Tab-separated table of C-alpha atoms and ligand atoms in Angstrom:
chain	number	residue	atom	x	y	z
G	87	MET	CA	55.212	-16.913	89.758
G	88	THR	CA	54.197	-13.947	87.512
G	89	PHE	CA	50.728	-15.222	87.031
G	90	LEU	CA	50.424	-15.572	91.220
G	91	LYS	CA	51.570	-12.290	91.264
G	92	THR	CA	49.134	-10.613	88.840
G	93	MET	CA	46.493	-12.763	90.589
G	94	GLY	CA	47.470	-11.244	93.844
G	95	PHE	CA	47.361	-7.852	92.310
G	96	SER	CA	43.878	-8.440	91.059
G	97	ILE	CA	42.384	-9.598	94.100
G	98	VAL	CA	43.912	-6.865	96.310
G	99	ALA	CA	42.479	-4.307	93.782
G	100	MET	CA	39.333	-5.806	93.600
G	101	PHE	CA	38.879	-5.874	97.408
G	102	LEU	CA	39.965	-2.209	97.383
G	103	PHE	CA	37.728	-1.174	94.805
G	104	ALA	CA	34.662	-3.271	96.082
G	105	ALA	CA	35.131	-1.849	99.769
G	106	PHE	CA	33.788	1.529	98.498
G	107	SER	CA	31.907	0.543	95.234
G	108	ASN	CA	29.486	-1.363	97.430
G	109	ILE	CA	28.416	1.544	99.153
G	110	LEU	CA	27.558	3.269	95.629
G	111	PRO	CA	24.737	2.590	93.440
G	112	GLN	CA	25.855	0.272	90.577
G	113	VAL	CA	24.701	2.392	87.691
G	114	GLN	CA	24.497	0.518	84.233
G	115	SER	CA	22.701	1.193	80.905
G	116	ASP	CA	21.342	-1.094	78.305
G	117	ALA	CA	22.645	-1.082	74.534
G	118	PRO	CA	20.929	1.699	72.870
G	119	VAL	CA	17.444	1.000	71.184
G	120	GLU	CA	15.849	2.652	68.229
G	121	GLU	CA	12.899	4.799	69.169
G	122	GLU	CA	10.499	6.003	66.410
G	123	ILE	CA	9.462	9.500	66.939
G	124	PRO	CA	6.276	10.402	65.001
G	125	THR	CA	7.134	13.592	63.153
G	126	ASP	CA	3.958	15.355	64.485
G	127	GLY	CA	5.223	14.461	67.920
G	128	PHE	CA	8.657	15.875	67.125
G	129	ASP	CA	8.038	19.708	67.745
G	130	MET	CA	10.592	22.392	68.818
G	131	ALA	CA	10.098	21.302	72.553
G	132	GLY	CA	10.885	17.637	71.585
G	133	MET	CA	13.808	18.817	69.959
G	134	ILE	CA	15.129	20.781	72.795
G	135	ALA	CA	14.485	17.892	75.157
G	136	TYR	CA	16.080	15.632	72.903
G	137	GLY	CA	19.202	18.026	72.635
G	138	GLU	CA	19.402	18.050	76.658
G	139	ARG	CA	19.529	14.264	76.666
G	140	LEU	CA	22.172	14.103	74.113
G	141	PHE	CA	24.223	16.772	76.023
G	142	THR	CA	24.430	14.650	79.040
G	143	GLY	CA	24.206	11.463	77.221
G	144	LYS	CA	25.595	10.150	73.606
G	145	GLY	CA	27.357	13.752	73.101
G	146	THR	CA	29.539	13.205	76.431
G	147	CYS	CA	29.416	17.105	76.605
G	148	THR	CA	29.110	17.084	80.139
G	149	LEU	CA	32.610	14.924	80.281
G	150	CYS	CA	34.384	18.316	79.699
G	151	HIS	CA	31.390	20.870	80.300
G	152	ASN	CA	31.079	20.651	83.994
G	153	ASP	CA	32.398	22.489	86.879
G	154	LEU	CA	35.644	21.072	86.702
G	155	GLY	CA	37.017	24.448	85.043
G	156	ARG	CA	38.424	22.919	81.785
G	157	ALA	CA	35.597	24.203	79.363
G	158	PRO	CA	32.945	26.650	79.690
G	159	ASP	CA	30.102	25.409	82.119
G	160	LEU	CA	27.254	25.561	79.511
G	161	LEU	CA	24.721	24.294	81.892
G	162	VAL	CA	25.469	26.847	84.594
G	163	MET	CA	26.486	30.078	82.780
G	164	ASN	CA	24.788	32.903	81.125
G	165	LEU	CA	24.393	31.736	77.785
G	166	SER	CA	22.895	34.624	75.992
G	167	THR	CA	25.644	37.000	77.566
G	168	ALA	CA	28.427	34.695	76.692
G	169	PHE	CA	27.182	33.863	73.039
G	170	ASN	CA	26.777	37.565	72.363
G	171	ASP	CA	30.167	38.297	73.422
G	172	ARG	CA	31.600	35.428	71.075
G	173	LEU	CA	29.904	36.988	68.135
G	174	ALA	CA	31.298	40.509	69.041
G	175	ASP	CA	34.720	39.400	69.912
G	176	PRO	CA	37.285	40.649	67.397
G	177	ARG	CA	39.276	37.313	67.939
G	178	ASN	CA	36.415	35.589	66.370
G	179	GLU	CA	36.973	35.064	62.714
G	180	GLY	CA	34.420	32.241	62.104
G	181	VAL	CA	31.347	32.537	60.292
G	182	SER	CA	29.188	34.280	63.148
G	183	ALA	CA	31.720	37.183	63.157
G	184	GLY	CA	30.214	40.487	64.033
G	185	GLY	CA	26.670	38.972	63.458
G	186	GLU	CA	23.755	39.069	66.181
G	187	GLY	CA	20.656	37.339	66.887
G	188	ALA	CA	19.396	33.755	66.984
G	189	SER	CA	20.451	32.769	63.462
G	190	ASP	CA	23.984	33.892	63.952
G	191	VAL	CA	24.198	31.966	67.431
G	192	GLU	CA	22.774	28.968	65.579
G	193	ALA	CA	25.829	29.501	63.220
G	194	TYR	CA	28.301	30.029	65.834
G	195	LEU	CA	26.994	26.985	67.596
G	196	ARG	CA	27.009	24.860	64.887
G	197	GLU	CA	30.936	26.038	64.190
G	198	SER	CA	31.652	25.380	67.857
G	199	LEU	CA	30.491	21.836	67.393
G	200	VAL	CA	32.043	20.928	64.003
G	201	ASP	CA	35.029	22.981	63.879
G	202	PRO	CA	35.843	23.887	67.467
G	203	SER	CA	39.384	25.565	66.623
G	204	ALA	CA	37.674	28.192	64.262
G	205	TYR	CA	37.102	30.349	67.390
G	206	VAL	CA	38.668	29.361	70.845
G	207	VAL	CA	37.106	30.913	73.770
G	208	GLU	CA	39.962	32.816	75.567
G	209	GLY	CA	41.870	30.943	78.125
G	210	PHE	CA	40.510	27.560	77.079
G	211	GLY	CA	42.755	26.443	74.258
G	212	LYS	CA	45.275	23.713	74.205
G	213	LYS	CA	48.355	24.345	76.658
G	214	GLY	CA	50.618	26.332	74.653
G	215	SER	CA	48.642	27.275	71.580
G	216	ASN	CA	47.698	30.624	72.475
G	217	ASP	CA	43.949	29.839	72.391
G	218	THR	CA	44.385	28.991	68.685
G	219	ILE	CA	43.724	25.191	69.144
G	220	SER	CA	40.639	23.801	70.998
G	221	PRO	CA	40.844	20.540	73.010
G	222	MET	CA	37.245	19.740	72.089
G	223	PRO	CA	36.861	17.053	69.366
G	224	ALA	CA	34.629	17.815	66.418
G	225	VAL	CA	31.501	16.110	67.443
G	226	ASP	CA	30.040	15.112	64.049
G	227	ALA	CA	33.332	12.930	63.619
G	228	PRO	CA	34.080	9.612	65.367
G	229	PRO	CA	34.072	8.849	68.349
G	230	ILE	CA	31.149	11.027	69.212
G	231	GLU	CA	29.430	11.210	65.666
G	232	LEU	CA	26.383	13.182	66.182
G	233	ASN	CA	24.259	13.215	62.982
G	234	GLU	CA	22.725	16.293	61.582
G	235	VAL	CA	19.494	15.771	63.490
G	236	GLU	CA	21.306	15.344	66.703
G	237	LEU	CA	23.346	18.268	65.725
G	238	ASN	CA	20.382	20.414	65.441
G	239	ALA	CA	18.863	19.214	68.408
G	240	VAL	CA	22.133	20.230	70.585
G	241	ILE	CA	21.825	23.581	69.036
G	242	ALA	CA	18.299	24.013	69.854
G	243	PHE	CA	18.930	23.039	73.348
G	244	LEU	CA	21.605	25.679	73.753
G	245	GLN	CA	19.653	28.421	71.771
G	246	ASP	CA	16.605	27.725	74.206
G	247	GLY	CA	18.894	27.900	77.366
G	248	ALA	CA	20.108	31.293	75.947
G	249	GLY	CA	16.563	32.353	75.825
G	250	TRP	CA	16.150	32.631	71.947
G	251	ASP	CA	13.522	30.551	70.096
G	252	PRO	CA	15.686	27.873	68.257
G	253	THR	CA	16.302	28.543	64.706
G	254	VAL	CA	17.283	24.766	63.596
G	255	PRO	CA	15.049	22.939	61.156
G	256	LEU	CA	12.692	20.225	62.375
G	257	PRO	CA	13.491	16.955	61.337
G	258	SER	CA	11.795	15.235	58.371
G	259	ALA	CA	9.671	12.117	58.673
G	260	GLU	CA	12.474	9.824	57.725
G	261	GLU	CA	14.970	11.485	59.815
G	262	ALA	CA	12.756	11.325	62.792
G	263	VAL	CA	13.959	7.855	63.764
G	264	ILE	CA	16.393	8.711	66.552
G	265	GLU	CA	18.565	6.606	68.530
G	266	GLU	CA	17.245	7.220	71.910
G	267	GLU	CA	19.685	6.613	74.875
G	268	PRO	CA	18.050	4.132	77.221
G	269	GLU	CA	17.355	5.261	80.742
G	270	GLU	CA	20.009	4.272	83.370
G	271	VAL	CA	18.653	1.167	84.935
G	272	GLU	CA	19.963	-0.464	88.290
G	273	SER	CA	21.423	-3.587	87.277
G	274	ALA	CA	22.805	-6.261	88.816
G	275	GLU	CA	24.432	-7.948	85.483
G	276	PRO	CA	27.938	-6.220	85.077
G	277	GLU	CA	29.070	-5.770	81.294
G	278	THR	CA	32.009	-8.273	80.903
G	279	ASP	CA	33.020	-7.052	77.073
G	280	PRO	CA	35.680	-4.449	77.682
G	281	LEU	CA	34.699	-2.588	74.313
G	282	VAL	CA	31.012	-2.275	75.664
G	283	VAL	CA	32.545	-1.001	78.846
G	284	LEU	CA	34.649	1.719	76.993
G	285	ASP	CA	31.736	2.568	75.018
G	286	ASN	CA	29.597	3.373	78.119
G	287	VAL	CA	32.369	5.225	80.173
G	288	TYR	CA	33.673	6.999	77.054
G	289	CYS	CA	37.269	7.008	77.624
G	290	ALA	CA	37.904	7.417	73.792
G	291	GLY	CA	36.746	10.938	73.986
G	292	CYS	CA	39.862	12.088	75.455
G	293	HIS	CA	42.249	9.461	74.676
G	294	ASP	CA	43.409	7.911	71.722
G	295	LEU	CA	41.623	4.605	71.950
G	296	GLU	CA	40.036	2.556	69.212
G	297	GLY	CA	41.366	4.944	66.773
G	298	SER	CA	39.637	8.005	68.243
G	299	GLU	CA	42.789	10.033	67.927
G	300	ALA	CA	41.674	12.201	71.013
G	301	ASP	CA	44.637	13.749	72.872
G	302	VAL	CA	43.161	15.524	75.626
G	303	GLY	CA	44.787	12.641	77.799
G	304	PRO	CA	47.676	10.807	77.165
G	305	ASN	CA	47.841	7.845	74.671
G	306	LEU	CA	47.019	4.611	76.492
G	307	ASP	CA	48.245	2.157	74.019
G	308	ASP	CA	51.388	1.460	75.992
G	309	ILE	CA	49.819	2.123	79.411
G	310	GLY	CA	50.507	-1.491	80.403
G	311	THR	CA	54.471	-0.964	79.991
G	312	ARG	CA	54.172	2.548	81.868
G	313	MET	CA	51.920	1.510	84.539
G	314	THR	CA	51.163	-1.323	87.107
G	315	GLN	CA	47.487	-2.554	87.271
G	316	GLY	CA	47.293	-0.839	90.553
G	317	GLU	CA	48.423	2.621	89.278
G	318	ILE	CA	45.905	2.250	86.289
G	319	ILE	CA	43.034	1.473	88.756
G	320	GLU	CA	44.206	4.507	90.613
G	321	ALA	CA	44.588	6.823	87.797
G	322	ILE	CA	40.784	6.102	86.742
G	323	LEU	CA	39.302	6.208	90.296
G	324	TYR	CA	41.491	9.308	91.523
G	325	PRO	CA	42.523	11.153	88.331
G	326	ASN	CA	43.865	14.134	90.259
G	327	ALA	CA	46.068	12.257	92.613
G	328	ILE	CA	48.851	11.763	90.222
G	329	ILE	CA	48.868	14.050	87.107
G	330	ALA	CA	50.443	12.918	83.950
G	331	ASP	CA	53.470	14.998	82.798
G	332	GLY	CA	52.508	17.413	80.259
G	333	TYR	CA	48.604	16.983	80.897
G	334	GLU	CA	46.458	19.175	82.895
G	335	ALA	CA	44.573	18.314	86.155
G	336	ASP	CA	40.916	18.555	86.332
G	337	TYR	CA	39.882	17.124	83.195
G	338	MET	CA	39.306	13.598	83.680
G	339	PRO	CA	36.018	13.147	85.266
G	340	GLU	CA	36.453	12.026	89.221
G	341	ASP	CA	33.205	9.886	88.947
G	342	PHE	CA	34.022	6.702	87.053
G	343	GLY	CA	34.220	4.748	90.154
G	344	GLU	CA	30.185	5.597	90.512
G	345	GLN	CA	29.836	4.629	86.681
G	346	MET	CA	31.224	1.141	86.705
G	347	HIS	CA	30.754	-2.079	88.475
G	348	THR	CA	33.768	-3.538	89.885
G	349	VAL	CA	33.813	-6.194	87.271
G	350	GLU	CA	33.648	-3.715	84.511
G	351	LEU	CA	36.465	-1.577	85.996
G	352	MET	CA	38.658	-4.848	85.875
G	353	VAL	CA	37.903	-6.013	82.527
G	354	LEU	CA	38.449	-2.540	81.469
G	355	VAL	CA	41.812	-2.235	83.259
G	356	ASP	CA	42.772	-5.705	82.113
G	357	TYR	CA	41.922	-4.701	78.432
G	358	LEU	CA	44.162	-1.553	78.709
G	359	ILE	CA	47.113	-3.503	80.129
G	360	ASN	CA	46.931	-5.924	77.175
G	361	LEU	CA	46.786	-3.222	74.680
G	362	SER	CA	50.576	-3.232	74.851
G	363	ASN	CA	51.183	-6.812	74.419
L	162	HEC	C1	37.093	16.599	75.312
L	162	HEC	C2	36.225	17.987	76.036
L	162	HEC	C3	35.080	18.409	75.440
L	162	HEC	C4	33.916	17.759	74.887
L	162	HEC	C5	33.925	16.309	74.923
L	162	HEC	C6	33.122	18.845	74.467
L	162	HEC	N1	33.466	19.874	74.652
L	162	HEC	FE1	32.650	21.760	74.010
L	162	HEC	N2	34.540	22.971	74.403
L	162	HEC	C7	35.455	22.272	75.153
L	162	HEC	C8	36.439	23.282	75.541
L	162	HEC	C9	37.854	23.159	76.152
L	162	HEC	C10	35.828	24.462	74.915
L	162	HEC	C11	36.381	25.827	74.937
L	162	HEC	C12	37.368	26.088	73.718
L	162	HEC	C13	36.846	26.328	72.569
L	162	HEC	O1	36.300	27.377	72.431
L	162	HEC	O2	36.646	25.501	71.774
L	162	HEC	C14	34.614	24.073	74.339
L	162	HEC	C15	33.633	24.912	73.647
L	162	HEC	C16	32.333	24.898	73.364
L	162	HEC	C17	31.424	25.520	72.960
L	162	HEC	C18	31.789	27.089	72.756
L	162	HEC	C19	31.303	27.850	74.317
L	162	HEC	C20	31.350	28.980	74.467
L	162	HEC	O3	31.294	29.488	75.547
L	162	HEC	O4	31.068	29.935	73.640
L	162	HEC	C21	30.272	24.921	72.594
L	162	HEC	C22	28.716	25.703	72.199
L	162	HEC	C23	30.557	23.771	72.910
L	162	HEC	N3	31.756	23.365	73.329
L	162	HEC	C24	29.695	22.614	72.989
L	162	HEC	C25	29.845	21.325	73.009
L	162	HEC	C26	28.861	20.328	72.966
L	162	HEC	C27	27.253	20.294	72.581
L	162	HEC	C28	29.544	18.920	73.355
L	162	HEC	C29	28.913	17.539	73.189
L	162	HEC	C30	28.113	17.240	71.953
L	162	HEC	C31	30.859	19.322	73.580
L	162	HEC	N4	31.121	20.768	73.590
L	162	HEC	C32	31.820	18.462	73.937
L	162	HEC	C33	35.561	20.792	75.633
L	162	HEC	C34	34.964	19.996	75.190
L	163	HEC	C1	37.369	14.316	79.775
L	163	HEC	C2	38.507	13.731	79.577
L	163	HEC	C3	38.835	12.580	79.999
L	163	HEC	C4	38.127	11.215	80.086
L	163	HEC	C5	36.643	11.062	79.342
L	163	HEC	C6	39.073	10.191	80.421
L	163	HEC	N1	40.397	10.713	80.863
L	163	HEC	FE1	41.942	9.669	81.477
L	163	HEC	N2	42.784	11.372	81.644
L	163	HEC	C7	42.491	12.790	81.107
L	163	HEC	C8	43.758	13.738	81.364
L	163	HEC	C9	43.753	15.163	80.933
L	163	HEC	C10	44.721	12.888	81.760
L	163	HEC	C11	46.212	13.471	82.254
L	163	HEC	C12	45.968	14.073	83.570
L	163	HEC	C13	45.829	13.211	84.848
L	163	HEC	O1	46.729	12.187	84.857
L	163	HEC	O2	44.834	13.245	85.498
L	163	HEC	C14	44.106	11.397	81.978
L	163	HEC	C15	45.009	10.588	82.548
L	163	HEC	C16	44.712	9.075	82.580
L	163	HEC	C17	45.592	7.929	82.996
L	163	HEC	C18	46.863	8.039	83.440
L	163	HEC	C19	47.795	8.214	82.279
L	163	HEC	C20	49.250	8.349	82.495
L	163	HEC	O3	50.172	8.106	81.459
L	163	HEC	O4	49.679	8.725	83.630
L	163	HEC	C21	44.913	6.921	82.716
L	163	HEC	C22	45.256	5.435	82.907
L	163	HEC	C23	43.457	7.323	82.181
L	163	HEC	N3	43.374	8.505	82.152
L	163	HEC	C24	42.722	6.271	81.902
L	163	HEC	C25	41.105	6.758	81.447
L	163	HEC	C26	40.365	5.749	81.508
L	163	HEC	C27	40.365	4.248	81.682
L	163	HEC	C28	39.005	6.338	81.093
L	163	HEC	C29	37.826	5.866	80.737
L	163	HEC	C30	37.153	5.118	81.818
L	163	HEC	C31	39.309	7.786	81.064
L	163	HEC	N4	40.671	7.978	81.467
L	163	HEC	C32	38.693	8.939	80.735
L	163	HEC	C33	41.320	12.935	80.411
L	163	HEC	C34	40.311	12.011	80.469
């Protein structure tokens, strides 16, 4: 009986999702490939371009830095005004406090990436922390885990966006082997390993999954005891329909339905439900 019930749920949910996922493009990416960049070809322009790809790709920065309003919209705002203001802000007790110019901005950005709570942009701190604790995870630690070259590339991208010549060092010959995000390809083959799906859609950046300890959203370990399969699917496809108690709306991206194949959504939901068993 329970089995039949679950089957029934799955099928209804599959149809619901398939009904509109079919009109959306099925975007899927292949596993990252190592790509060797010759050092003489990896100049500052290459570094900036690499930083931009990391910002929207592996760095998962756009999960939060977007127009939902929960983090500064770094791709849209005037970066030079903003970064100058941060350096001059009396609340800033970080390494860049009181400094000015490109290299102090580099220091500010590096600290923002590896120690986000050192200085929290006003109004963006964790609920109840009075802007002393940042919701942003340190991006040099798991799960995002950018390495030194990647951090430098992202900083170069943001310095360039603010109109400064980047001051970061260029990678040495050995460091120039970088992990390239693959181009997104239209694919008919959905991923059936839930851990690979998780890696692609990056739930662990905000939820404590696979030991990420992220706490922007609720812990999902016991989600199977709190929500039905249908409710979990709804929470993923329409995050703002119901807001979990104690958490904020407009954080969780609303486009996971476009990023996942129906089959991927289902294996992911099954995986989450089974976490509590
Ligand atoms: C889980 C959400 C989240 C993710 C992922 C995230 N950030 Fe942030 N970030 C924030 C929030 C919220 C703030 C504002 C609070 C603060 O100052 O820490 C912030 C602040 C910043 C700032 C300071 C902005 C300013 O206006 O001075 C920089 C720079 C930054 N993030 C860069 C990045 C980069 C680069 C990545 C990806 C490698 C990233 N962030 C990933 C949420 C996030
Ligand atoms: C940028 C941060 C972010 C990302 C990425 C993210 N979430 Fe969320 N999620 C949240 C926040 C914040 C909430 C609480 C507010 C709400 O209910 O919308 C939430 C709520 C949820 C809930 C409801 C939990 C409850 O207790 O009511 C589920 C289920 C969920 N997320 C699953 C996922 C899955 C699966 C992924 C990956 C496909 C994901 N989330 C990616 C931030 C995020």
